[in-house]
Amino acid sequence: MASPSESDRKIITRFLHKTLHAVVASRVPRLHHAAAAGPASPKNDRWFHLALDDHPSPADHHGAVVDPLVFDILLTRRGCSDVIVERWTARCVPPVPWSAASPHHPHDGSFLRRTYKKCTILLRSIYTLLRLLPVHRIFRLLCSSSQPYNYDLCHKVLSFAAPFSRAQEAELKQYSFAPVETMLGHLVVSVQYRPSLTNFNLEVSLPTPPLIITDYVGSPAADPMRPFPSSLPDRMSHPIVYQYPPRGIRTLAAPSFDRPHSWNSASMVHHHLSSAPGPPDSELLPGHYGHLVPNQRSSMERKGSSGFGEFKLSPPCSTSPSPSPPTRVGNSQLSRLHSETSPVSIPLPATENNQMHRSPNFSDPFKSLFPPPSPRSTRTDLSFRESPSKSISFRKPDGFSLGDIHSNLHMHAAYKVIKDGRDDSGRFSALSSGGSPGYGFSSSSRQSIQDDLDDEDFSYPFAFDDVDTSDSQTRSLDGKEASENSGSHKSQEAAVGILVHMLKTAAPLRQDQSCSMQSLEPNGEASISSSVMSRKACDALEELQSYKEMKNLLLSKSGAKLQDSVKQRKESSEALS
Amino acid sequence: MNCETCQLKELVVEPPEIREVLRCILHTILFHRALGLVRPKDVECELFDITYVQCEDHELEKKIDEKINQFIGWVEKHPNRKSQVCISFYEVKNKHATWFGNKIERFYWEQWYINLHIISPKPHGKSHNTKAHVVTGENAFEESNSRCAALESSLREVLFQIIKFVNEKKDHIPPLQNSEIVSYPYEISTPR
């Protein structure tokens, strides 16, 4: 059995250890996290009936019982020196041996129990005070928040600490607990703390300061008209936009139609000029392209161009007036430019003597804008004829370019004029009287247009609602034209066109219908369809006469049959009688 | 054995703050008098920037909440009054068996008086002038903030007072007689 002094010593030692444990657990976030992350220990420190979480042993009091135990709580800040925000001092002050006031304690267990009880209460007071001091707020922030702060709390355990200076002591407050009397002396616990921490710039620290990107290009949803930053290569900041004819260089401060595409002429201009900087896709003009079409691309002009054999596919041109979002030009864009088709020349206003533009002109920057001309456009050129095989082999562009649309519109209008002219006399007379739709064309051009109409590539004729004419004059005219055409066109496209034309101008079925109606109706009155009404009066009279003759014939036949039947009955009756 | 009495500093509180204030004070007192094996639990006040400690005992919490509710009920019937909540620690002694039954005597060895001055929240001054009404509302907000800050400071002083008292007065505490969390019987008294 331990002596009372040994028990006292043990109580004091355990008390000091427990006090240090309670302070560190309430002040050092690192140890707090370590204790929370670790497994729960089945054996908690139950000394003084205060179960605390297991923490890594901060330090043990290895010195004598009477040696003080000092633990400083330090506030560490980035770039600043550590500051002592709390200093806890716990020690057992031995009584003065020669003092008469030294109490005489009975050597029984009751004193130990009282000592133990008082240490228990003192420890609870220390635990409560730890939560009332200002540093506890910082501890809570550091433990609860996952954000990095520019400060931290740490501790330092000393057996002896240099006293504070007067200036430091002036900034500190002190609280001392009532001493607990033990057989070895008085347990004294005190704390010096800073009553306010507002002087310290305690804030959340950011790992990296925010950076402002000055040359942010932006997303497609951003303002497309924002100029490119100067950090891009010079060739990007000075795009080359081509007009027709190409002139000069335009800056980025352009209207909304200044946005080029990679398939535009400006990109094609510099395609074969490898040394020249390629303009970014967003710098060329879709509107400019649209501007070119009505002036440059007409059916007459297309005939002179024959570069379709060498023409490669190009992406369709957008006819939308709104600019496309800006695209960053990089190596990928340049490589795409270089991999695209070579420029194809646009035919100049066509004349028969102008043969130069009928050959592929790779120097023409606008060749790639338009799809290759149809083979029909070359047929009228007497000096240049495409073989049927070659004309078939040309590849149409994937998309339907504006020029193609425009040329087709021309064809459509021309064809409609002709169709209207071939209709009733009223309409035909209108045409003959000069009521042209505005497309002035001579007889020679009319023939060429007809050739174009017969081309298989021209799909518009099938879209028309043909006004069926059973007029023999119109059929005769069609037949003449067909014969003329068949004589002049030997290509397969022309033959198909002829066939289509014949089908269109074929005789209607109502004549057969009229015959069937006559057989069904013995009265011989044939109904006249609405289409008959459109015919001429003379034709109608002729037909009426033919009907009358038929009627008489039928009547005569029927009358003869009746007479025969009557005779047979008489004979039979006479025979019976 | 004398009875130690501690009159805590008077706190001026509004009805919504009663529960938080009483919880903080009562649990702090009982934590110092629950000398059985205790696993302390930190509790942060919702209305004040104060952390106090509770004993992790559900029965104790339940009993305290019941008494607080009882007191709040009384305050609703008697508004704008000064009142006290008393927590007393006693020991049972001398069970005298008599002809009429067992007589149980309580010897109170410690009493704590929690002094509260319950005030009603000030209504905003009615004014037909919108500007004056806005100014009045701002003043009331500032007054409320200052009053709340003063209450927090006073509550902190009360807690310090408790710590000082329990550390200075230890000899009157009777010896431990059981291993329960709350080692000594107690009672919480509220006005009736």
Short mmCIF file of C-alpha atoms in Angstrom, two decimals, chain A residues 41 44-46 48-53 114 117-118 120-129 131-134 136-137 140 175 177-180 193, chain B residues 28 31-42 44 49-53 152 156 159-160 163-164 166-171 173-176 184:
data_model
loop_
_atom_site.label_atom_id
_atom_site.label_comp_id
_atom_site.label_asym_id
_atom_site.label_seq_id
_atom_site.Cartn_x
_atom_site.Cartn_y
_atom_site.Cartn_z
CA SER A 41 -9.77 3.94 -27.34
CA ASN A 44 -10.11 6.68 -21.67
CA ASP A 45 -8.30 8.67 -19.11
CA ARG A 46 -10.81 8.53 -16.28
CA PHE A 48 -10.69 12.92 -11.92
CA HIS A 49 -13.88 11.51 -13.45
CA LEU A 50 -13.37 13.45 -16.60
CA ALA A 51 -13.28 11.29 -19.70
CA LEU A 52 -11.35 13.05 -22.41
CA ASP A 53 -10.63 11.89 -25.95
CA ARG A 114 -10.84 15.50 -0.44
CA LYS A 117 -12.38 15.74 -5.09
CA LYS A 118 -10.98 19.21 -5.15
CA THR A 120 -11.75 17.00 -9.86
CA ILE A 121 -13.64 20.25 -9.34
CA LEU A 122 -10.60 22.29 -10.31
CA LEU A 123 -10.18 20.33 -13.46
CA ARG A 124 -13.80 21.01 -14.36
CA SER A 125 -13.27 24.69 -13.79
CA ILE A 126 -10.21 24.64 -16.02
CA TYR A 127 -12.22 22.82 -18.67
CA THR A 128 -15.01 25.42 -18.47
CA LEU A 129 -12.65 28.39 -18.52
CA ARG A 131 -14.12 27.60 -23.46
CA LEU A 132 -14.69 31.09 -22.20
CA LEU A 133 -11.35 32.57 -23.21
CA PRO A 134 -11.07 34.43 -26.57
CA HIS A 136 -11.28 29.27 -28.03
CA ARG A 137 -13.11 31.04 -30.85
CA ARG A 140 -13.31 26.49 -33.11
CA TYR A 175 -6.70 34.42 -13.89
CA PHE A 177 -7.59 29.30 -9.74
CA ALA A 178 -7.91 28.70 -6.07
CA PRO A 179 -5.10 26.42 -5.00
CA VAL A 180 -5.81 22.89 -3.94
CA TYR A 193 -4.27 35.35 -21.76
CA THR B 28 -22.42 25.03 -15.97
CA PHE B 31 -21.13 20.27 -14.49
CA HIS B 32 -19.17 21.44 -11.47
CA ARG B 33 -21.29 19.44 -9.14
CA ALA B 34 -21.57 16.27 -11.19
CA LEU B 35 -18.51 14.60 -9.77
CA GLY B 36 -19.26 11.17 -11.23
CA LEU B 37 -17.70 9.93 -14.39
CA VAL B 38 -18.57 12.57 -16.97
CA ARG B 39 -17.90 12.81 -20.66
CA PRO B 40 -18.10 16.55 -21.26
CA LYS B 41 -19.96 17.87 -24.25
CA ASP B 42 -19.35 21.31 -25.67
CA GLU B 44 -22.40 26.50 -28.47
CA ASP B 49 -20.94 33.59 -28.83
CA ILE B 50 -20.46 31.43 -25.77
CA THR B 51 -19.55 27.79 -25.44
CA TYR B 52 -20.53 26.00 -22.28
CA VAL B 53 -20.15 22.42 -21.15
CA GLU B 152 -23.66 38.29 -23.65
CA ARG B 156 -19.94 35.66 -19.52
CA LEU B 159 -20.06 32.08 -15.85
CA PHE B 160 -16.83 33.50 -14.49
CA ILE B 163 -16.12 29.26 -11.75
CA LYS B 164 -14.79 31.48 -9.05
CA VAL B 166 -16.95 26.66 -7.11
CA ASN B 167 -13.23 26.98 -6.77
CA GLU B 168 -13.31 29.13 -3.67
CA LYS B 169 -15.94 27.15 -1.87
CA LYS B 170 -15.09 23.49 -1.72
CA ASP B 171 -15.05 22.54 1.87
CA ILE B 173 -19.21 19.92 -0.31
CA PRO B 174 -20.23 16.65 1.27
CA PRO B 175 -18.34 13.49 0.45
CA LEU B 176 -19.28 11.40 -2.51
CA TYR B 184 -25.52 15.00 -5.15
#
